[in-house]
Short mmCIF file of C-alpha atoms and ligand atoms in Angstrom, two decimals:
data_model
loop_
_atom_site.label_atom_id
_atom_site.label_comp_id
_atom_site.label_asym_id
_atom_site.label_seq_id
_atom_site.Cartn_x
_atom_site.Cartn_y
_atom_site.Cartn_z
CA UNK X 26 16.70 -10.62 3.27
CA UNK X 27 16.09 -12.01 0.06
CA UNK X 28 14.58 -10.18 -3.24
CA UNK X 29 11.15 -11.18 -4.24
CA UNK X 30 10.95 -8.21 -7.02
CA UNK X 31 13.89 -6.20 -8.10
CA UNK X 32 13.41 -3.68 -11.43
CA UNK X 33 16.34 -1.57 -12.17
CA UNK X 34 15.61 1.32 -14.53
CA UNK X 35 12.73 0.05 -15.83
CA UNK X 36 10.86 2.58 -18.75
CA UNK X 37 7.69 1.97 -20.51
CA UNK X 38 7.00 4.34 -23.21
CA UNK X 39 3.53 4.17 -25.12
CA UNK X 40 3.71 6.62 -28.48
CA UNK X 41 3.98 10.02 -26.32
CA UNK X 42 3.15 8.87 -22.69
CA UNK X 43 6.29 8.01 -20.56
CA UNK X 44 4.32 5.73 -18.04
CA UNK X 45 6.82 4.53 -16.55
CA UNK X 46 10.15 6.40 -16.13
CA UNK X 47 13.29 4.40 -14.57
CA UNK X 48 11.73 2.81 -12.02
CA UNK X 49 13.79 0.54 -9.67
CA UNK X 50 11.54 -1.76 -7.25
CA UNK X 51 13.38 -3.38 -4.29
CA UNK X 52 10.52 -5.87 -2.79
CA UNK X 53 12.19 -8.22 -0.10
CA UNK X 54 9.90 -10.95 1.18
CA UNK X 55 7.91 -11.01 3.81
CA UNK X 56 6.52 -7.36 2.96
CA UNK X 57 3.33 -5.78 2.61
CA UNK X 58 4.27 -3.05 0.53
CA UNK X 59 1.80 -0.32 -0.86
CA UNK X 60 2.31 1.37 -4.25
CA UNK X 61 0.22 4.74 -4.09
CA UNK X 62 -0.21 7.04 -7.00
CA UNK X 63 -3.41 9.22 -8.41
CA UNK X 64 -5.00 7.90 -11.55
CA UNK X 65 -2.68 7.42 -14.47
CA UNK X 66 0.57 7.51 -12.59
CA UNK X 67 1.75 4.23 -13.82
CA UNK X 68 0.77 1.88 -10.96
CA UNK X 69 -1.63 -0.68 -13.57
CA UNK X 70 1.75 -0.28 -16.24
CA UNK X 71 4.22 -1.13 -13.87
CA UNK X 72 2.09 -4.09 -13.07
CA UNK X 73 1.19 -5.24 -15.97
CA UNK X 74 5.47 -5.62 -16.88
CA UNK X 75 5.92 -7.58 -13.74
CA UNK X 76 3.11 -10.19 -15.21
CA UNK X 77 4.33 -9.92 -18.39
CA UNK X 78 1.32 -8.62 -19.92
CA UNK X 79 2.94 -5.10 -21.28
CA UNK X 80 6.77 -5.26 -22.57
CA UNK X 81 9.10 -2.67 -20.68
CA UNK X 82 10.45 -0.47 -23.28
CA UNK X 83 13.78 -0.72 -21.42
CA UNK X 84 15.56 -1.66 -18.20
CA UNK X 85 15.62 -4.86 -16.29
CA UNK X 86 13.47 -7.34 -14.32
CA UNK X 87 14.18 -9.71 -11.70
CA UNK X 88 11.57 -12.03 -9.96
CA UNK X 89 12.22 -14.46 -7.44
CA UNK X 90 16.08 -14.34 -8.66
CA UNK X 91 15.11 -15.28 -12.08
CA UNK X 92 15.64 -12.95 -14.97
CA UNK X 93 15.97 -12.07 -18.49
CA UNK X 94 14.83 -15.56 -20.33
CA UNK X 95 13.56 -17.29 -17.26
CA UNK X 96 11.61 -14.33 -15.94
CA UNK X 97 9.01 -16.85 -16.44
CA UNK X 98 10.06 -18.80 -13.80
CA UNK X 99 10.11 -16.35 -11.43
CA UNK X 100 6.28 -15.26 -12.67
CA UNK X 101 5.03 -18.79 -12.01
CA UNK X 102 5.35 -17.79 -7.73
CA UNK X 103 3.64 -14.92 -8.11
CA UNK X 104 0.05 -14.39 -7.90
CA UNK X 105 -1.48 -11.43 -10.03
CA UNK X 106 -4.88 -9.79 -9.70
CA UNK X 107 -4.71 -7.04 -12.30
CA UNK X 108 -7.71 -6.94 -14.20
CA UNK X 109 -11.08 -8.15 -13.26
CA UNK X 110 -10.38 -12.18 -14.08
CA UNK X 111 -12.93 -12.85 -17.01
CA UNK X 112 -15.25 -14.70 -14.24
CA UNK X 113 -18.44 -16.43 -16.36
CA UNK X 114 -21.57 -15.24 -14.62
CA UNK X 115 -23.61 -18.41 -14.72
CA UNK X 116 -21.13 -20.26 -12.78
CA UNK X 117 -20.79 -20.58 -9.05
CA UNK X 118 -17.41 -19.73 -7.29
CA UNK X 119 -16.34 -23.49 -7.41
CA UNK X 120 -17.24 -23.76 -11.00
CA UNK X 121 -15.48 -20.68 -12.34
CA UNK X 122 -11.85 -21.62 -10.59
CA UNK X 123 -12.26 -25.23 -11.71
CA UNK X 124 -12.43 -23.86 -15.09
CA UNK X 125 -9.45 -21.58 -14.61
CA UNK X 126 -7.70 -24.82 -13.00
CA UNK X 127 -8.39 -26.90 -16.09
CA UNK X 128 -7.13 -23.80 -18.23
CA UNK X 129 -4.13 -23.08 -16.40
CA UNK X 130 -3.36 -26.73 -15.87
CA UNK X 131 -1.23 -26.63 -12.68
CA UNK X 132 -2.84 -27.29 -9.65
CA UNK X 133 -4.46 -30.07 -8.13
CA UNK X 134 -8.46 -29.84 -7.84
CA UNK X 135 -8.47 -30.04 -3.95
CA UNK X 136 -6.92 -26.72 -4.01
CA UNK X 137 -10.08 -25.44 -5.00
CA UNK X 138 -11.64 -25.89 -1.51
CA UNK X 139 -8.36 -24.74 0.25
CA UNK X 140 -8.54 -21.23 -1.65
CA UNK X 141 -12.09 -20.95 -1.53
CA UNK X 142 -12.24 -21.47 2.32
CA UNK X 143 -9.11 -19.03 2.40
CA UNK X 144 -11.21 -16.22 1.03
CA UNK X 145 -14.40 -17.36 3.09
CA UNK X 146 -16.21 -18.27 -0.15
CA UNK X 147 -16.61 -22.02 1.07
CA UNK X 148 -20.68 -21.71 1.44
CA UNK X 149 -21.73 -20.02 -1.76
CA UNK X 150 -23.05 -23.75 -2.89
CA UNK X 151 -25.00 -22.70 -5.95
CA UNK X 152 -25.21 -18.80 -5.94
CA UNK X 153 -23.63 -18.20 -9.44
CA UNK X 154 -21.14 -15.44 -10.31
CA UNK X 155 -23.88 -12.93 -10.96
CA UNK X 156 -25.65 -12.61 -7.55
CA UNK X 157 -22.20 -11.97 -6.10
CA UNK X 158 -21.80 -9.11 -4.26
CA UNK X 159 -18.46 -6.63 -5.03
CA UNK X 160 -17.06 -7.87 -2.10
CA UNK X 161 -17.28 -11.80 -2.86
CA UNK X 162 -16.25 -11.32 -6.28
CA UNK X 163 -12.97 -9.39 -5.52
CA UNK X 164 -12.33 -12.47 -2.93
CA UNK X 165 -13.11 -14.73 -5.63
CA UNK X 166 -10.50 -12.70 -7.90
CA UNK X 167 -7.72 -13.42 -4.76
CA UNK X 168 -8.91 -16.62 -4.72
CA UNK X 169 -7.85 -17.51 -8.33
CA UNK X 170 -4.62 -15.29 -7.69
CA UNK X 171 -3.89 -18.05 -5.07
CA UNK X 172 -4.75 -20.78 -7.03
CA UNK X 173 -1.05 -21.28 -8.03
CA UNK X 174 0.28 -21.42 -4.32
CA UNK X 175 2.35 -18.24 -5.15
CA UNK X 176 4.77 -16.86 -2.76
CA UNK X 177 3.79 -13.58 -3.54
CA UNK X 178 0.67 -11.45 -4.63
CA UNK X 179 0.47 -8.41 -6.62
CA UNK X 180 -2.63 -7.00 -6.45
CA UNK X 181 -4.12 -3.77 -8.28
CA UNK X 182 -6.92 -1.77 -6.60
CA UNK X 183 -8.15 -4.73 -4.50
CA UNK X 184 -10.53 -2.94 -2.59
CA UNK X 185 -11.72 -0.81 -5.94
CA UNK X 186 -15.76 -0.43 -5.19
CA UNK X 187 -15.86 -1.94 -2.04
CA UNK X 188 -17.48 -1.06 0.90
CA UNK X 189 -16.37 -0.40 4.15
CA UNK X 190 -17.35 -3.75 5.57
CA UNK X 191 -15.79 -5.11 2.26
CA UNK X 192 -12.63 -3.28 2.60
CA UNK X 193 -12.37 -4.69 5.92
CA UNK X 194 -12.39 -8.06 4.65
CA UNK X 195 -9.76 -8.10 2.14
CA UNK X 196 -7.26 -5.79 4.91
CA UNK X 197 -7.98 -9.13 7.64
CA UNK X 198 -7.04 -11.36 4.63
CA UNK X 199 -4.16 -9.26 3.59
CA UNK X 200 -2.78 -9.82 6.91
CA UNK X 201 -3.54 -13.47 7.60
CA UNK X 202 -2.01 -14.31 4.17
CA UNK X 203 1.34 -12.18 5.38
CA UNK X 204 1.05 -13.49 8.71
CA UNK X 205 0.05 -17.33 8.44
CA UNK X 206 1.18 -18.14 4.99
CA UNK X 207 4.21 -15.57 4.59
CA UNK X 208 2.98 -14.20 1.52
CA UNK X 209 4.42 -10.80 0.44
CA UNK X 210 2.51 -8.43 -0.92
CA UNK X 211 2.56 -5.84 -3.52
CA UNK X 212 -0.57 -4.14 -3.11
CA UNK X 213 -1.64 -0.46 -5.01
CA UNK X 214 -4.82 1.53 -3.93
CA UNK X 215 -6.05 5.27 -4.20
CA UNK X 216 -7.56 4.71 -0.43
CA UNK X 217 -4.55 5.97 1.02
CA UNK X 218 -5.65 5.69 4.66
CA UNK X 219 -6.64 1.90 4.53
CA UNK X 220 -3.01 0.70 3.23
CA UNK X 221 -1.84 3.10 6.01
CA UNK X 222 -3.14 0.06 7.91
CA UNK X 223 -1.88 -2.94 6.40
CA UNK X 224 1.42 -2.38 4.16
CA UNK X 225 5.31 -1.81 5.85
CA UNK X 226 6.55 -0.50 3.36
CA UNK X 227 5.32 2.57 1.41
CA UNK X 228 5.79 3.55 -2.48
CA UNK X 229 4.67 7.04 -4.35
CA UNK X 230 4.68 7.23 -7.92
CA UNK X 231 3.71 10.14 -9.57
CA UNK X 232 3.66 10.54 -13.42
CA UNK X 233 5.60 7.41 -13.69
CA UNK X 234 8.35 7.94 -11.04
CA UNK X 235 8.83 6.88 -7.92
CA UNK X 236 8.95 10.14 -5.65
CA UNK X 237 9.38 8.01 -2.33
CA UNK X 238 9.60 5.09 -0.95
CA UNK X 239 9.75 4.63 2.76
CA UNK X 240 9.11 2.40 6.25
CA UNK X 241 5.93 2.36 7.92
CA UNK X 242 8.08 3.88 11.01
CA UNK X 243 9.14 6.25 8.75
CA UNK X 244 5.35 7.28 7.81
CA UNK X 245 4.02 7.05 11.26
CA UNK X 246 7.39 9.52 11.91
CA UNK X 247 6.33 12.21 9.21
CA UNK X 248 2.23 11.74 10.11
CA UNK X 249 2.62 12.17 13.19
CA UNK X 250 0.43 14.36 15.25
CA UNK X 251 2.34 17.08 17.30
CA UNK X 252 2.47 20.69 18.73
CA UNK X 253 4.61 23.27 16.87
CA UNK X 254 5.41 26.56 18.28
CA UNK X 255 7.52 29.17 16.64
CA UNK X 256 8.68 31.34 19.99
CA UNK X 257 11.11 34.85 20.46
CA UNK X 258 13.44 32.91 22.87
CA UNK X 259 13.85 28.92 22.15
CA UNK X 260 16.10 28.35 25.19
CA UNK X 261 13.45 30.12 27.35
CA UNK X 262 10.76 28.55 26.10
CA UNK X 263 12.27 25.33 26.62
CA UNK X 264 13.00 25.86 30.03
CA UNK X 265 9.31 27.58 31.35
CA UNK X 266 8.01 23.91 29.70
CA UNK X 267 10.31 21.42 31.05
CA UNK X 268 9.57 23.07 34.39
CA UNK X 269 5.99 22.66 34.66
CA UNK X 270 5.69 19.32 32.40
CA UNK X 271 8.44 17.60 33.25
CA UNK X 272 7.29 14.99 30.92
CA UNK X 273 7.18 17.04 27.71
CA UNK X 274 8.84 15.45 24.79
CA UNK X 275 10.66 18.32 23.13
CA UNK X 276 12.59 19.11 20.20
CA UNK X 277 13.82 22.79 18.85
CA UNK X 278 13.79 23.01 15.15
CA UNK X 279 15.16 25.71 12.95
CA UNK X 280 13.60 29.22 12.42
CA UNK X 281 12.72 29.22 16.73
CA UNK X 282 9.93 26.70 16.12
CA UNK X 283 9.47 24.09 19.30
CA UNK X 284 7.96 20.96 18.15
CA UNK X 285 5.75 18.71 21.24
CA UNK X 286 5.22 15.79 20.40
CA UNK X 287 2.71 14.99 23.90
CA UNK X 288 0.15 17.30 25.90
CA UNK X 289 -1.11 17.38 22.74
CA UNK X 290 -5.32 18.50 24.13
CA UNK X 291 -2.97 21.40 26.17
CA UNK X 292 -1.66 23.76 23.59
CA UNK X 293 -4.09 26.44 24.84
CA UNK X 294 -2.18 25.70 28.23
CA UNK X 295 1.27 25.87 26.79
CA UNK X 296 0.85 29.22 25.02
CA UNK X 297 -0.55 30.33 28.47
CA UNK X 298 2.41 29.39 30.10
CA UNK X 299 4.75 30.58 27.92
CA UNK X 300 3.26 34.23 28.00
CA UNK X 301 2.91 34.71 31.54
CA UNK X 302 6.92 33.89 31.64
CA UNK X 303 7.59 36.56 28.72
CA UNK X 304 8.00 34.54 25.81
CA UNK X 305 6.46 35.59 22.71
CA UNK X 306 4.25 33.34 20.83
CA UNK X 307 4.78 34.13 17.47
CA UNK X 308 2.67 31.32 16.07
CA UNK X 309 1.45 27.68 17.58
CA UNK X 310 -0.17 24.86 15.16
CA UNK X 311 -1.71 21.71 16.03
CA UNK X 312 -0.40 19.30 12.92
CA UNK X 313 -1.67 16.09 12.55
CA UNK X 314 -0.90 14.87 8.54
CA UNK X 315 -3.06 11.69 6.88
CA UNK X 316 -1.51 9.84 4.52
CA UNK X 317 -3.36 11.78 2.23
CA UNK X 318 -1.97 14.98 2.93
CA UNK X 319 1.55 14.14 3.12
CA UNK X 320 0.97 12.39 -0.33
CA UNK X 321 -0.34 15.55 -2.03
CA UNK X 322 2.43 17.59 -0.58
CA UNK X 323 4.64 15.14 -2.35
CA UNK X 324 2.78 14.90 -5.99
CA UNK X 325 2.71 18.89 -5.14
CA UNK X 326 6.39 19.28 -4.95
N1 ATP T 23 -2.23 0.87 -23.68
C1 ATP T 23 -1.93 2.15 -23.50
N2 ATP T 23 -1.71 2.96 -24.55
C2 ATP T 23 -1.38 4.26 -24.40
N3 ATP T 23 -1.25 4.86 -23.20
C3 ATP T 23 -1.47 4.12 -22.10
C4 ATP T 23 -1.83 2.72 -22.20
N4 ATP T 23 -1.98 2.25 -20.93
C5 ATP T 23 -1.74 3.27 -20.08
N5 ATP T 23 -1.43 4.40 -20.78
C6 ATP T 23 -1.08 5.71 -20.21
O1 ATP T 23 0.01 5.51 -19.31
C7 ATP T 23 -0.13 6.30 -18.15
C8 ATP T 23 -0.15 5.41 -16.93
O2 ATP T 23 -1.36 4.65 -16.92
P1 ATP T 23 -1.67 3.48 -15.86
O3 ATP T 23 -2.96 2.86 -16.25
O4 ATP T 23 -0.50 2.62 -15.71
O5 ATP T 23 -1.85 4.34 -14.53
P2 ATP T 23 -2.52 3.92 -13.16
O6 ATP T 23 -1.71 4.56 -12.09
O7 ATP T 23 -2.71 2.46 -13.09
O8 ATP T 23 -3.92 4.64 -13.25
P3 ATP T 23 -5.37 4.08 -12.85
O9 ATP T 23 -5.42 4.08 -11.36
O10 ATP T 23 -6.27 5.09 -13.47
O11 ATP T 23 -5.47 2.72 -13.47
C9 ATP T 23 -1.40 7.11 -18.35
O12 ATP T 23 -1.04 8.36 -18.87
C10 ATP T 23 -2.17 6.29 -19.34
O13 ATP T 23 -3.03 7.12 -20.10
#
């Protein structure tokens, strides 16, 4: 699988602040890959090194291969949304990425059409930049990110002050761009529960380090809703269950606790059961962690 991003160690030190604290980013292409941290953990900084805007105070960089003096190279496939673009409000959507076009100096003009109809912008005709709504003017901020025909988009807070019909839009576009066009992703949010939706691959950063990085399996795996039940007698326990659920999915944990991970609307029925066959409930929990949850227990810990 090959590397799209790669950081090893990477610091960035303002005065006091240690935003970022040795950071090493392992983006392979083809992902969708969420970078989740409260405000002021570092996502924006960490960013802002990969477009070059902010120099790392130390450690190393690799983009598309490319590092050290032709980091550039490796910048030029990559599509950044960072800050709002510095859109001019009396221009329509056509007008304002033919201006970036002519600054940038890249791409050809029929491009224009391609990214507008890409982001469903194709029919504004005259409305200017103003009358936007948010939603149209973050998909005219991915639009310009695409300008370039990048390989890859990094994209901070795309959904920042969006609705939910909004949010919507940019998750189906997400998707389409991974899907149809192969475009990884690099995506950070504070909604935790809509990149739950969209990304594989999951990064939290707290206070400028990376305190896990995991698989969407792996995610689904720890969110998971289930049935614990911390019995007297796990072996008889076990046993009273498999009997009359043959079904049940089971597994015994440490400290006598029972985890089931189905007949999860019958845990008044299980605890039943296991009484009238003499095994002591000592305590039965119906756990079902959001993203949210599991990522406060981590910036907790
Ligand atoms: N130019 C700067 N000068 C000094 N400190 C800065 C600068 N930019 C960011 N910081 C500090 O670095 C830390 C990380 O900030 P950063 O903006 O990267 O976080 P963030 O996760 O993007 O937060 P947010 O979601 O609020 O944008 C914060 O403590 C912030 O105050």
């Amino acid at each position: 699988m090959s590397k799209v991003i790669k950081t090893v160690n990477l610091d960035k030190t303002y005065k006091e602040v240690k935003a970022i604290d040795s950071v090493n980013l392992d983006i392979n292409s083809g992902d969708i890959c969420a970078l989740i941290g409260k405000n002021g953990a570092g996502k924006s900084t960490l960013f802002k090194m990969l477009s070059g805007q902010v120099l790392p105070t130390n450690g190393e960089m690799e983009l598309f291969g490319f590092s050290k003096n032709e980091l550039s190279k490796g910048r030029q496939r990559i599509g950044f949304m960072i800050e709002e673009p510095a859109f001019i409000d009396n221009f329509t959507a056509k007008q304002n990425l033919e201006y970036f076009r002519i600054q940038r100096g890249v791409v050809e003009k029929k491009r224009i059409d391609e990214v507008l109809h890409i982001v469903d912008l194709e029919n504004t005709g005259k409305k200017k930049f103003k009358q936007f709504s948010m939603g149209m003017k973050q998909r005219l901020g991915l639009a310009l990110a695409l300008l370039a025909s990048p390989d890859c988009l990094v994209l901070d807070e795309p959904t920042n002050g969006l609705d939910a019909e909004g949010i919507n839009e940019i998750r189906r576009l997400m998707l389409r761009l991974n899907e149809e066009e192969g475009l990884t992703i690099l995506i950070s949010s504070h909604i935790l529960s809509e990149l739950q939706l969209v990304s594989n691959r999951f990064i939290f950063i707290n206070k400028g380090k990376i305190v896990e990085d995991i698989s969407k399996k792996e995610l689904d795996e720890k969110c998971r809703k289930q049935i614990k039940i911390q019995v007297n007698n796990p072996s008889k326990a076990l046993q009273s269950l498999e009997e009359s659920f043959p079904d049940i999915v089971l597994t015994v944990l440490e400290g006598d606790w029972i985890r089931v991970e189905n007949h999860l609307e019958e845990s008044a029925s299980l605890n039943q059961l296991l009484m009238k066959n003499g095994v002591e409930v000592k305590e039965l929990a119906v756990e079902n962690i959001s993203l949210e949850d599991y990522f406060l227990k981590l910036v907790e810990n």
